[in-house]
């Protein structure tokens, strides 16, 4: 019988890995300023209000209108929702906020309320009720046989405003990815509908949500759709108000626009990529897979080719959900200790993809994660490694690159490289302090 190891003993053995990794040399790095297209909507409220007035969605006196509120941290989220609320009131309608996020928020009505509160969306901040429930009703069946489930409050409303950001999805490719159609197919469908939509796996997700979306548009009284697109700095670049009959035809072009505006790391190949933090507030998969080039499904591809990927921490606003950690090769002890496995695994079971929540190798501190990435990245001389540090996949305007990485920056990339390189700084506990340096 093998001896039982207590947790303290496990951490002791992990700390001893320093003897194997401690001698790995970490090359100095340059701070690199990456520039992206910086189109910005200067006055979100006025721009959206004017579009709503031009489209004049059919809202009548006394109509109860649901406004879909998803779980992602959209730029200017409260301003966008408040503008829609005020417009509906101006038209004589009675708006209410509707959490529309599938199984997020722990798949509970209170959890979804709390998630929206952290994003600035509450009854108090918006001045209208929030009706949150995990109850659904089946309103029909899609052409592929999939049942169409809709939040009970949405089904009972006189009208629905679909509100969401359009962006590339982290797990599949198709004409409709993260956006309005997916909001109908999954966001409005709560836990029950999200599980049904994911049941055919991501390889079929694009066709699945399109089929559900087409049928849902025929069954639901969608009065209009409001879509935002963000630039490479995470700011609102475009706002669009669509008639219900425009959603299916216009969203694919808006998705391509979002692809064009999204940020990236200006390298095609990276030997060692170190991400300071992941979290559900950053991306549904903790980090944007399109940025790091690691995917947990075969239904998506793109981004740089990354040999070794290390993760250092889990964001506070992720509430212990470590979805995405399974895409990494190494994580830190501090990240591991913040994991709440219940929401993490619920997320994975709902999406039908366990790869994103598999546990990578856990190392004592940031320094050892960086050294492990360098040791196994395929470069015998670590100073020839294309080493990259990023804060997270939402903040890519400033990154750190080794000299070898700087030399491999894509031709034509809009970057500004500091003239002087800097050592990679850690504190006495081995925590990375690179992003603490003054900008």
mmCIF file of N, CA and C in Angstrom, residues 155-287:
data_model
loop_
_atom_site.group_PDB
_atom_site.id
_atom_site.type_symbol
_atom_site.label_atom_id
_atom_site.label_comp_id
_atom_site.label_asym_id
_atom_site.label_seq_id
_atom_site.Cartn_x
_atom_site.Cartn_y
_atom_site.Cartn_z
ATOM 1 N N UNK A 155 -40.740 34.672 -22.063
ATOM 2 C CA UNK A 155 -41.880 34.141 -22.807
ATOM 3 C C UNK A 155 -43.168 34.880 -22.464
ATOM 4 N N UNK A 156 -43.269 35.379 -21.229
ATOM 5 C CA UNK A 156 -44.484 36.069 -20.791
ATOM 6 C C UNK A 156 -44.475 37.551 -21.138
ATOM 7 N N UNK A 157 -43.326 38.091 -21.542
ATOM 8 C CA UNK A 157 -43.220 39.523 -21.831
ATOM 9 C C UNK A 157 -43.961 39.871 -23.121
ATOM 10 N N UNK A 158 -44.336 41.149 -23.234
ATOM 11 C CA UNK A 158 -44.962 41.624 -24.470
ATOM 12 C C UNK A 158 -43.935 41.827 -25.580
ATOM 13 N N UNK A 159 -42.679 41.991 -25.192
ATOM 14 C CA UNK A 159 -41.616 42.169 -26.172
ATOM 15 C C UNK A 159 -40.258 41.966 -25.531
ATOM 16 N N UNK A 160 -39.249 41.732 -26.362
ATOM 17 C CA UNK A 160 -37.884 41.482 -25.882
ATOM 18 C C UNK A 160 -36.917 42.341 -26.679
ATOM 19 N N UNK A 161 -36.003 42.994 -25.975
ATOM 20 C CA UNK A 161 -34.872 43.658 -26.619
ATOM 21 C C UNK A 161 -33.661 42.754 -26.438
ATOM 22 N N UNK A 162 -33.144 42.207 -27.532
ATOM 23 C CA UNK A 162 -31.914 41.410 -27.479
ATOM 24 C C UNK A 162 -30.742 42.370 -27.358
ATOM 25 N N UNK A 163 -29.956 42.236 -26.323
ATOM 26 C CA UNK A 163 -28.816 43.125 -26.114
ATOM 27 C C UNK A 163 -27.583 42.280 -25.836
ATOM 28 N N UNK A 164 -26.552 42.471 -26.635
ATOM 29 C CA UNK A 164 -25.325 41.703 -26.427
ATOM 30 C C UNK A 164 -24.189 42.313 -27.235
ATOM 31 N N UNK A 165 -22.981 41.916 -26.891
ATOM 32 C CA UNK A 165 -21.793 42.271 -27.669
ATOM 33 C C UNK A 165 -21.548 41.184 -28.704
ATOM 34 N N UNK A 166 -21.117 41.578 -29.887
ATOM 35 C CA UNK A 166 -20.756 40.616 -30.928
ATOM 36 C C UNK A 166 -19.241 40.485 -30.959
ATOM 37 N N UNK A 167 -18.752 39.253 -30.860
ATOM 38 C CA UNK A 167 -17.311 39.010 -30.890
ATOM 39 C C UNK A 167 -17.043 37.569 -31.308
ATOM 40 N N UNK A 168 -15.813 37.272 -31.727
ATOM 41 C CA UNK A 168 -15.451 35.887 -32.041
ATOM 42 C C UNK A 168 -15.583 34.995 -30.812
ATOM 43 N N UNK A 169 -16.111 33.807 -30.997
ATOM 44 C CA UNK A 169 -16.242 32.870 -29.889
ATOM 45 C C UNK A 169 -14.903 32.199 -29.625
ATOM 46 N N UNK A 170 -14.746 31.708 -28.422
ATOM 47 C CA UNK A 170 -13.484 31.068 -28.043
ATOM 48 C C UNK A 170 -13.476 29.567 -28.313
ATOM 49 N N UNK A 171 -14.611 29.008 -28.767
ATOM 50 C CA UNK A 171 -14.692 27.550 -28.876
ATOM 51 C C UNK A 171 -15.213 27.019 -30.200
ATOM 52 N N UNK A 172 -15.725 27.874 -31.067
ATOM 53 C CA UNK A 172 -16.209 27.381 -32.357
ATOM 54 C C UNK A 172 -16.216 28.511 -33.376
ATOM 55 N N UNK A 173 -16.307 28.134 -34.650
ATOM 56 C CA UNK A 173 -16.367 29.077 -35.752
ATOM 57 C C UNK A 173 -17.689 28.887 -36.506
ATOM 58 N N UNK A 174 -18.247 29.999 -36.969
ATOM 59 C CA UNK A 174 -19.485 29.936 -37.721
ATOM 60 C C UNK A 174 -19.947 31.322 -38.111
ATOM 61 N N UNK A 175 -21.068 31.393 -38.796
ATOM 62 C CA UNK A 175 -21.620 32.690 -39.190
ATOM 63 C C UNK A 175 -22.064 33.484 -37.975
ATOM 64 N N UNK A 176 -22.490 32.764 -36.928
ATOM 65 C CA UNK A 176 -22.914 33.393 -35.679
ATOM 66 C C UNK A 176 -22.071 32.806 -34.557
ATOM 67 N N UNK A 177 -21.400 33.648 -33.828
ATOM 68 C CA UNK A 177 -20.589 33.166 -32.709
ATOM 69 C C UNK A 177 -21.113 33.811 -31.425
ATOM 70 N N UNK A 178 -20.324 34.606 -30.723
ATOM 71 C CA UNK A 178 -20.856 35.305 -29.555
ATOM 72 C C UNK A 178 -21.633 36.521 -30.041
ATOM 73 N N UNK A 179 -22.894 36.589 -29.700
ATOM 74 C CA UNK A 179 -23.680 37.711 -30.197
ATOM 75 C C UNK A 179 -25.158 37.538 -29.960
ATOM 76 N N UNK A 180 -25.949 38.003 -30.910
ATOM 77 C CA UNK A 180 -27.394 38.068 -30.756
ATOM 78 C C UNK A 180 -28.063 36.709 -30.928
ATOM 79 N N UNK A 181 -27.662 35.962 -31.952
ATOM 80 C CA UNK A 181 -28.265 34.649 -32.192
ATOM 81 C C UNK A 181 -27.936 33.709 -31.040
ATOM 82 N N UNK A 182 -26.709 33.742 -30.574
ATOM 83 C CA UNK A 182 -26.331 32.899 -29.434
ATOM 84 C C UNK A 182 -27.086 33.322 -28.172
ATOM 85 N N UNK A 183 -27.365 34.612 -28.028
ATOM 86 C CA UNK A 183 -28.159 35.072 -26.894
ATOM 87 C C UNK A 183 -29.543 34.426 -26.911
ATOM 88 N N UNK A 184 -30.150 34.323 -28.093
ATOM 89 C CA UNK A 184 -31.464 33.668 -28.193
ATOM 90 C C UNK A 184 -31.367 32.177 -27.899
ATOM 91 N N UNK A 185 -30.333 31.540 -28.448
ATOM 92 C CA UNK A 185 -30.233 30.080 -28.363
ATOM 93 C C UNK A 185 -29.792 29.593 -26.991
ATOM 94 N N UNK A 186 -28.934 30.363 -26.313
ATOM 95 C CA UNK A 186 -28.347 29.893 -25.058
ATOM 96 C C UNK A 186 -28.617 30.849 -23.898
ATOM 97 N N UNK A 187 -28.350 32.144 -24.095
ATOM 98 C CA UNK A 187 -28.524 33.101 -23.004
ATOM 99 C C UNK A 187 -29.933 33.107 -22.456
ATOM 100 N N UNK A 188 -30.931 33.202 -23.344
ATOM 101 C CA UNK A 188 -32.337 33.234 -22.936
ATOM 102 C C UNK A 188 -32.853 31.868 -22.494
ATOM 103 N N UNK A 189 -32.065 30.829 -22.715
ATOM 104 C CA UNK A 189 -32.551 29.467 -22.488
ATOM 105 C C UNK A 189 -32.215 28.922 -21.107
ATOM 106 N N UNK A 190 -31.479 29.708 -20.303
ATOM 107 C CA UNK A 190 -31.115 29.282 -18.954
ATOM 108 C C UNK A 190 -30.323 27.968 -18.973
ATOM 109 N N UNK A 191 -30.167 27.371 -17.790
ATOM 110 C CA UNK A 191 -29.375 26.150 -17.667
ATOM 111 C C UNK A 191 -29.923 25.032 -18.554
ATOM 112 N N UNK A 192 -31.239 24.874 -18.552
ATOM 113 C CA UNK A 192 -31.845 23.765 -19.300
ATOM 114 C C UNK A 192 -31.573 23.889 -20.794
ATOM 115 N N UNK A 193 -31.784 25.075 -21.330
ATOM 116 C CA UNK A 193 -31.564 25.271 -22.755
ATOM 117 C C UNK A 193 -30.102 25.274 -23.135
ATOM 118 N N UNK A 194 -29.256 25.792 -22.222
ATOM 119 C CA UNK A 194 -27.821 25.799 -22.498
ATOM 120 C C UNK A 194 -27.295 24.374 -22.622
ATOM 121 N N UNK A 195 -27.744 23.499 -21.729
ATOM 122 C CA UNK A 195 -27.327 22.099 -21.805
ATOM 123 C C UNK A 195 -27.817 21.451 -23.097
ATOM 124 N N UNK A 196 -29.052 21.761 -23.478
ATOM 125 C CA UNK A 196 -29.594 21.181 -24.713
ATOM 126 C C UNK A 196 -28.820 21.670 -25.932
ATOM 127 N N UNK A 197 -28.496 22.969 -25.954
ATOM 128 C CA UNK A 197 -27.780 23.529 -27.102
ATOM 129 C C UNK A 197 -26.367 22.990 -27.205
ATOM 130 N N UNK A 198 -25.739 22.752 -26.048
ATOM 131 C CA UNK A 198 -24.373 22.236 -26.055
ATOM 132 C C UNK A 198 -24.329 20.719 -26.259
ATOM 133 N N UNK A 199 -25.488 20.079 -26.188
ATOM 134 C CA UNK A 199 -25.509 18.617 -26.224
ATOM 135 C C UNK A 199 -24.945 18.020 -27.498
ATOM 136 N N UNK A 200 -25.000 18.768 -28.595
ATOM 137 C CA UNK A 200 -24.455 18.275 -29.862
ATOM 138 C C UNK A 200 -22.983 18.621 -30.028
ATOM 139 N N UNK A 201 -22.388 19.166 -28.980
ATOM 140 C CA UNK A 201 -20.969 19.507 -28.916
ATOM 141 C C UNK A 201 -20.639 20.697 -29.818
ATOM 142 N N UNK A 202 -19.440 21.254 -29.568
ATOM 143 C CA UNK A 202 -19.039 22.473 -30.260
ATOM 144 C C UNK A 202 -18.836 22.271 -31.757
ATOM 145 N N UNK A 203 -18.534 21.044 -32.169
ATOM 146 C CA UNK A 203 -18.363 20.802 -33.597
ATOM 147 C C UNK A 203 -19.641 21.130 -34.379
ATOM 148 N N UNK A 204 -20.776 21.072 -33.696
ATOM 149 C CA UNK A 204 -22.061 21.343 -34.340
ATOM 150 C C UNK A 204 -22.719 22.622 -33.824
ATOM 151 N N UNK A 205 -21.982 23.371 -32.992
ATOM 152 C CA UNK A 205 -22.593 24.514 -32.324
ATOM 153 C C UNK A 205 -23.050 25.593 -33.299
ATOM 154 N N UNK A 206 -22.234 25.891 -34.304
ATOM 155 C CA UNK A 206 -22.585 26.966 -35.233
ATOM 156 C C UNK A 206 -23.923 26.683 -35.912
ATOM 157 N N UNK A 207 -24.087 25.467 -36.432
ATOM 158 C CA UNK A 207 -25.348 25.108 -37.080
ATOM 159 C C UNK A 207 -26.488 25.020 -36.072
ATOM 160 N N UNK A 208 -26.151 24.568 -34.864
ATOM 161 C CA UNK A 208 -27.168 24.379 -33.835
ATOM 162 C C UNK A 208 -27.782 25.704 -33.395
ATOM 163 N N UNK A 209 -26.935 26.687 -33.066
ATOM 164 C CA UNK A 209 -27.497 27.955 -32.587
ATOM 165 C C UNK A 209 -28.197 28.705 -33.721
ATOM 166 N N UNK A 210 -27.735 28.503 -34.956
ATOM 167 C CA UNK A 210 -28.420 29.132 -36.089
ATOM 168 C C UNK A 210 -29.829 28.562 -36.240
ATOM 169 N N UNK A 211 -29.955 27.245 -36.108
ATOM 170 C CA UNK A 211 -31.268 26.607 -36.229
ATOM 171 C C UNK A 211 -32.201 27.060 -35.109
ATOM 172 N N UNK A 212 -31.676 27.087 -33.882
ATOM 173 C CA UNK A 212 -32.496 27.527 -32.747
ATOM 174 C C UNK A 212 -32.855 29.002 -32.901
ATOM 175 N N UNK A 213 -31.876 29.808 -33.331
ATOM 176 C CA UNK A 213 -32.118 31.234 -33.497
ATOM 177 C C UNK A 213 -33.194 31.529 -34.532
ATOM 178 N N UNK A 214 -33.142 30.823 -35.658
ATOM 179 C CA UNK A 214 -34.151 31.031 -36.706
ATOM 180 C C UNK A 214 -35.554 30.726 -36.175
ATOM 181 N N UNK A 215 -35.655 29.622 -35.453
ATOM 182 C CA UNK A 215 -36.966 29.241 -34.921
ATOM 183 C C UNK A 215 -37.408 30.189 -33.807
ATOM 184 N N UNK A 216 -36.471 30.606 -32.968
ATOM 185 C CA UNK A 216 -36.813 31.505 -31.861
ATOM 186 C C UNK A 216 -37.326 32.843 -32.375
ATOM 187 N N UNK A 217 -36.735 33.338 -33.453
ATOM 188 C CA UNK A 217 -37.188 34.609 -34.025
ATOM 189 C C UNK A 217 -38.645 34.531 -34.482
ATOM 190 N N UNK A 218 -39.077 33.358 -34.897
ATOM 191 C CA UNK A 218 -40.462 33.187 -35.334
ATOM 192 C C UNK A 218 -41.419 33.052 -34.154
ATOM 193 N N UNK A 219 -40.897 32.567 -33.017
ATOM 194 C CA UNK A 219 -41.756 32.296 -31.865
ATOM 195 C C UNK A 219 -41.819 33.456 -30.874
ATOM 196 N N UNK A 220 -40.765 34.262 -30.800
ATOM 197 C CA UNK A 220 -40.674 35.307 -29.781
ATOM 198 C C UNK A 220 -40.969 36.673 -30.371
ATOM 199 N N UNK A 221 -41.476 37.557 -29.538
ATOM 200 C CA UNK A 221 -41.728 38.923 -29.982
ATOM 201 C C UNK A 221 -40.492 39.774 -29.705
ATOM 202 N N UNK A 222 -39.499 39.627 -30.556
ATOM 203 C CA UNK A 222 -38.298 40.455 -30.465
ATOM 204 C C UNK A 222 -38.639 41.811 -31.079
ATOM 205 N N UNK A 223 -38.573 42.879 -30.289
ATOM 206 C CA UNK A 223 -38.918 44.197 -30.839
ATOM 207 C C UNK A 223 -37.724 44.838 -31.535
ATOM 208 N N UNK A 224 -36.511 44.545 -31.054
ATOM 209 C CA UNK A 224 -35.290 45.008 -31.727
ATOM 210 C C UNK A 224 -34.095 44.328 -31.077
ATOM 211 N N UNK A 225 -32.943 44.512 -31.669
ATOM 212 C CA UNK A 225 -31.691 43.990 -31.111
ATOM 213 C C UNK A 225 -30.687 45.125 -31.025
ATOM 214 N N UNK A 226 -29.916 45.124 -29.957
ATOM 215 C CA UNK A 226 -28.872 46.129 -29.748
ATOM 216 C C UNK A 226 -27.542 45.399 -29.630
ATOM 217 N N UNK A 227 -26.602 45.723 -30.506
ATOM 218 C CA UNK A 227 -25.299 45.045 -30.523
ATOM 219 C C UNK A 227 -24.171 46.049 -30.388
ATOM 220 N N UNK A 228 -23.201 45.709 -29.549
ATOM 221 C CA UNK A 228 -21.976 46.509 -29.472
ATOM 222 C C UNK A 228 -20.822 45.701 -30.043
ATOM 223 N N UNK A 229 -19.853 46.399 -30.604
ATOM 224 C CA UNK A 229 -18.597 45.803 -31.052
ATOM 225 C C UNK A 229 -17.487 46.607 -30.400
ATOM 226 N N UNK A 230 -16.482 45.909 -29.857
ATOM 227 C CA UNK A 230 -15.409 46.597 -29.147
ATOM 228 C C UNK A 230 -14.117 46.578 -29.942
ATOM 229 N N UNK A 231 -13.282 47.593 -29.696
ATOM 230 C CA UNK A 231 -11.995 47.677 -30.385
ATOM 231 C C UNK A 231 -10.932 46.882 -29.633
ATOM 232 N N UNK A 232 -9.697 46.990 -30.076
ATOM 233 C CA UNK A 232 -8.613 46.229 -29.478
ATOM 234 C C UNK A 232 -8.247 46.644 -28.077
ATOM 235 N N UNK A 233 -8.830 47.736 -27.602
ATOM 236 C CA UNK A 233 -8.597 48.204 -26.239
ATOM 237 C C UNK A 233 -9.802 47.927 -25.344
ATOM 238 N N UNK A 234 -10.760 47.167 -25.856
ATOM 239 C CA UNK A 234 -11.933 46.826 -25.073
ATOM 240 C C UNK A 234 -12.929 47.953 -24.924
ATOM 241 N N UNK A 235 -12.892 48.933 -25.823
ATOM 242 C CA UNK A 235 -13.813 50.067 -25.781
ATOM 243 C C UNK A 235 -14.854 49.938 -26.897
ATOM 244 N N UNK A 236 -16.039 50.497 -26.656
ATOM 245 C CA UNK A 236 -17.100 50.416 -27.660
ATOM 246 C C UNK A 236 -16.661 51.128 -28.933
ATOM 247 N N UNK A 237 -16.553 50.374 -30.010
ATOM 248 C CA UNK A 237 -16.167 50.936 -31.307
ATOM 249 C C UNK A 237 -17.383 51.206 -32.176
ATOM 250 N N UNK A 238 -18.401 50.367 -32.041
ATOM 251 C CA UNK A 238 -19.604 50.510 -32.861
ATOM 252 C C UNK A 238 -20.822 50.071 -32.056
ATOM 253 N N UNK A 239 -21.953 50.714 -32.341
ATOM 254 C CA UNK A 239 -23.243 50.317 -31.791
ATOM 255 C C UNK A 239 -24.217 50.147 -32.952
ATOM 256 N N UNK A 240 -25.014 49.099 -32.884
ATOM 257 C CA UNK A 240 -25.960 48.826 -33.965
ATOM 258 C C UNK A 240 -27.312 48.444 -33.373
ATOM 259 N N UNK A 241 -28.368 49.044 -33.896
ATOM 260 C CA UNK A 241 -29.733 48.640 -33.571
ATOM 261 C C UNK A 241 -30.306 47.949 -34.802
ATOM 262 N N UNK A 242 -30.808 46.736 -34.622
ATOM 263 C CA UNK A 242 -31.294 45.930 -35.741
ATOM 264 C C UNK A 242 -32.773 45.618 -35.577
ATOM 265 N N UNK A 243 -33.501 45.643 -36.679
ATOM 266 C CA UNK A 243 -34.856 45.104 -36.696
ATOM 267 C C UNK A 243 -34.755 43.588 -36.531
ATOM 268 N N UNK A 244 -35.785 42.952 -35.991
ATOM 269 C CA UNK A 244 -35.741 41.490 -35.834
ATOM 270 C C UNK A 244 -35.420 40.756 -37.133
ATOM 271 N N UNK A 245 -35.954 41.248 -38.253
ATOM 272 C CA UNK A 245 -35.715 40.554 -39.526
ATOM 273 C C UNK A 245 -34.330 40.826 -40.096
ATOM 274 N N UNK A 246 -33.522 41.643 -39.408
ATOM 275 C CA UNK A 246 -32.153 41.910 -39.850
ATOM 276 C C UNK A 246 -31.120 41.093 -39.082
ATOM 277 N N UNK A 247 -31.523 40.496 -37.969
ATOM 278 C CA UNK A 247 -30.555 39.833 -37.090
ATOM 279 C C UNK A 247 -29.784 38.749 -37.833
ATOM 280 N N UNK A 248 -30.485 37.846 -38.482
ATOM 281 C CA UNK A 248 -29.818 36.729 -39.156
ATOM 282 C C UNK A 248 -28.979 37.187 -40.340
ATOM 283 N N UNK A 249 -29.425 38.203 -41.042
ATOM 284 C CA UNK A 249 -28.716 38.629 -42.252
ATOM 285 C C UNK A 249 -27.526 39.534 -41.950
ATOM 286 N N UNK A 250 -27.604 40.343 -40.895
ATOM 287 C CA UNK A 250 -26.554 41.325 -40.642
ATOM 288 C C UNK A 250 -25.492 40.870 -39.643
ATOM 289 N N UNK A 251 -25.850 39.960 -38.746
ATOM 290 C CA UNK A 251 -24.873 39.592 -37.718
ATOM 291 C C UNK A 251 -23.577 39.004 -38.284
ATOM 292 N N UNK A 252 -23.594 38.172 -39.332
ATOM 293 C CA UNK A 252 -22.320 37.650 -39.850
ATOM 294 C C UNK A 252 -21.336 38.739 -40.254
ATOM 295 N N UNK A 253 -21.810 39.807 -40.881
ATOM 296 C CA UNK A 253 -20.917 40.903 -41.274
ATOM 297 C C UNK A 253 -20.403 41.650 -40.049
ATOM 298 N N UNK A 254 -21.241 41.791 -39.032
ATOM 299 C CA UNK A 254 -20.805 42.450 -37.798
ATOM 300 C C UNK A 254 -19.757 41.596 -37.080
ATOM 301 N N UNK A 255 -19.898 40.280 -37.168
ATOM 302 C CA UNK A 255 -18.892 39.389 -36.587
ATOM 303 C C UNK A 255 -17.551 39.567 -37.282
ATOM 304 N N UNK A 256 -17.547 39.674 -38.589
ATOM 305 C CA UNK A 256 -16.294 39.888 -39.312
ATOM 306 C C UNK A 256 -15.667 41.226 -38.940
ATOM 307 N N UNK A 257 -16.506 42.215 -38.696
ATOM 308 C CA UNK A 257 -15.999 43.505 -38.237
ATOM 309 C C UNK A 257 -15.340 43.356 -36.865
ATOM 310 N N UNK A 258 -15.938 42.560 -35.995
ATOM 311 C CA UNK A 258 -15.368 42.321 -34.672
ATOM 312 C C UNK A 258 -14.027 41.599 -34.774
ATOM 313 N N UNK A 259 -13.924 40.621 -35.689
ATOM 314 C CA UNK A 259 -12.643 39.949 -35.931
ATOM 315 C C UNK A 259 -11.578 40.973 -36.326
ATOM 316 N N UNK A 260 -11.954 41.897 -37.194
ATOM 317 C CA UNK A 260 -11.012 42.896 -37.706
ATOM 318 C C UNK A 260 -10.519 43.823 -36.599
ATOM 319 N N UNK A 261 -11.379 44.122 -35.640
ATOM 320 C CA UNK A 261 -11.039 45.090 -34.593
ATOM 321 C C UNK A 261 -10.364 44.465 -33.377
ATOM 322 N N UNK A 262 -10.456 43.158 -33.224
ATOM 323 C CA UNK A 262 -9.969 42.538 -31.997
ATOM 324 C C UNK A 262 -8.449 42.659 -31.865
ATOM 325 N N UNK A 263 -7.944 42.643 -30.629
ATOM 326 C CA UNK A 263 -6.498 42.735 -30.416
ATOM 327 C C UNK A 263 -5.816 41.405 -30.683
ATOM 328 N N UNK A 264 -4.510 41.406 -30.631
ATOM 329 C CA UNK A 264 -3.740 40.179 -30.802
ATOM 330 C C UNK A 264 -2.342 40.405 -30.251
ATOM 331 N N UNK A 265 -1.594 39.335 -30.126
ATOM 332 C CA UNK A 265 -0.159 39.422 -29.869
ATOM 333 C C UNK A 265 0.509 39.359 -31.232
ATOM 334 N N UNK A 266 1.351 40.337 -31.535
ATOM 335 C CA UNK A 266 1.909 40.440 -32.890
ATOM 336 C C UNK A 266 3.062 39.454 -33.132
ATOM 337 N N UNK A 267 2.796 38.193 -32.886
ATOM 338 C CA UNK A 267 3.752 37.115 -33.158
ATOM 339 C C UNK A 267 2.993 35.926 -33.729
ATOM 340 N N UNK A 268 3.601 35.234 -34.663
ATOM 341 C CA UNK A 268 2.990 34.019 -35.205
ATOM 342 C C UNK A 268 3.387 32.784 -34.403
ATOM 343 N N UNK A 269 4.559 32.832 -33.774
ATOM 344 C CA UNK A 269 5.034 31.706 -32.965
ATOM 345 C C UNK A 269 5.615 32.230 -31.661
ATOM 346 N N UNK A 270 5.262 31.569 -30.559
ATOM 347 C CA UNK A 270 5.738 31.941 -29.227
ATOM 348 C C UNK A 270 6.248 30.678 -28.548
ATOM 349 N N UNK A 271 7.451 30.742 -28.008
ATOM 350 C CA UNK A 271 7.995 29.579 -27.304
ATOM 351 C C UNK A 271 7.399 29.447 -25.909
ATOM 352 N N UNK A 272 7.319 30.548 -25.185
ATOM 353 C CA UNK A 272 6.795 30.529 -23.817
ATOM 354 C C UNK A 272 5.914 31.754 -23.609
ATOM 355 N N UNK A 273 4.637 31.516 -23.342
ATOM 356 C CA UNK A 273 3.685 32.596 -23.088
ATOM 357 C C UNK A 273 3.233 32.505 -21.638
ATOM 358 N N UNK A 274 3.372 33.601 -20.908
ATOM 359 C CA UNK A 274 2.992 33.650 -19.499
ATOM 360 C C UNK A 274 1.864 34.670 -19.341
ATOM 361 N N UNK A 275 0.738 34.214 -18.809
ATOM 362 C CA UNK A 275 -0.443 35.059 -18.617
ATOM 363 C C UNK A 275 -0.595 35.323 -17.123
ATOM 364 N N UNK A 276 -0.597 36.589 -16.731
ATOM 365 C CA UNK A 276 -0.622 36.931 -15.305
ATOM 366 C C UNK A 276 -1.932 36.569 -14.628
ATOM 367 N N UNK A 277 -3.052 36.665 -15.340
ATOM 368 C CA UNK A 277 -4.328 36.305 -14.717
ATOM 369 C C UNK A 277 -5.326 35.834 -15.764
ATOM 370 N N UNK A 278 -6.176 34.905 -15.336
ATOM 371 C CA UNK A 278 -7.321 34.484 -16.129
ATOM 372 C C UNK A 278 -8.566 34.700 -15.279
ATOM 373 N N UNK A 279 -9.737 34.615 -15.901
ATOM 374 C CA UNK A 279 -10.970 34.764 -15.132
ATOM 375 C C UNK A 279 -12.179 34.885 -16.029
ATOM 376 N N UNK A 280 -13.338 34.533 -15.495
ATOM 377 C CA UNK A 280 -14.580 34.618 -16.256
ATOM 378 C C UNK A 280 -14.940 36.054 -16.595
ATOM 379 N N UNK A 281 -14.427 37.017 -15.825
ATOM 380 C CA UNK A 281 -14.675 38.422 -16.145
ATOM 381 C C UNK A 281 -13.822 38.877 -17.322
ATOM 382 N N UNK A 282 -12.829 38.081 -17.680
ATOM 383 C CA UNK A 282 -11.942 38.393 -18.806
ATOM 384 C C UNK A 282 -12.429 37.709 -20.074
ATOM 385 N N UNK A 283 -12.790 36.445 -19.952
ATOM 386 C CA UNK A 283 -13.299 35.677 -21.093
ATOM 387 C C UNK A 283 -14.074 34.486 -20.558
ATOM 388 N N UNK A 284 -14.991 33.976 -21.367
ATOM 389 C CA UNK A 284 -15.736 32.794 -20.953
ATOM 390 C C UNK A 284 -14.839 31.609 -20.675
ATOM 391 N N UNK A 285 -13.709 31.547 -21.369
ATOM 392 C CA UNK A 285 -12.732 30.484 -21.134
ATOM 393 C C UNK A 285 -11.561 30.979 -20.290
ATOM 394 N N UNK A 286 -11.799 32.006 -19.490
ATOM 395 C CA UNK A 286 -10.758 32.514 -18.601
ATOM 396 C C UNK A 286 -9.759 33.407 -19.301
ATOM 397 N N UNK A 287 -9.419 33.048 -20.504
ATOM 398 C CA UNK A 287 -8.561 33.851 -21.375
ATOM 399 C C UNK A 287 -9.077 33.637 -22.785
#
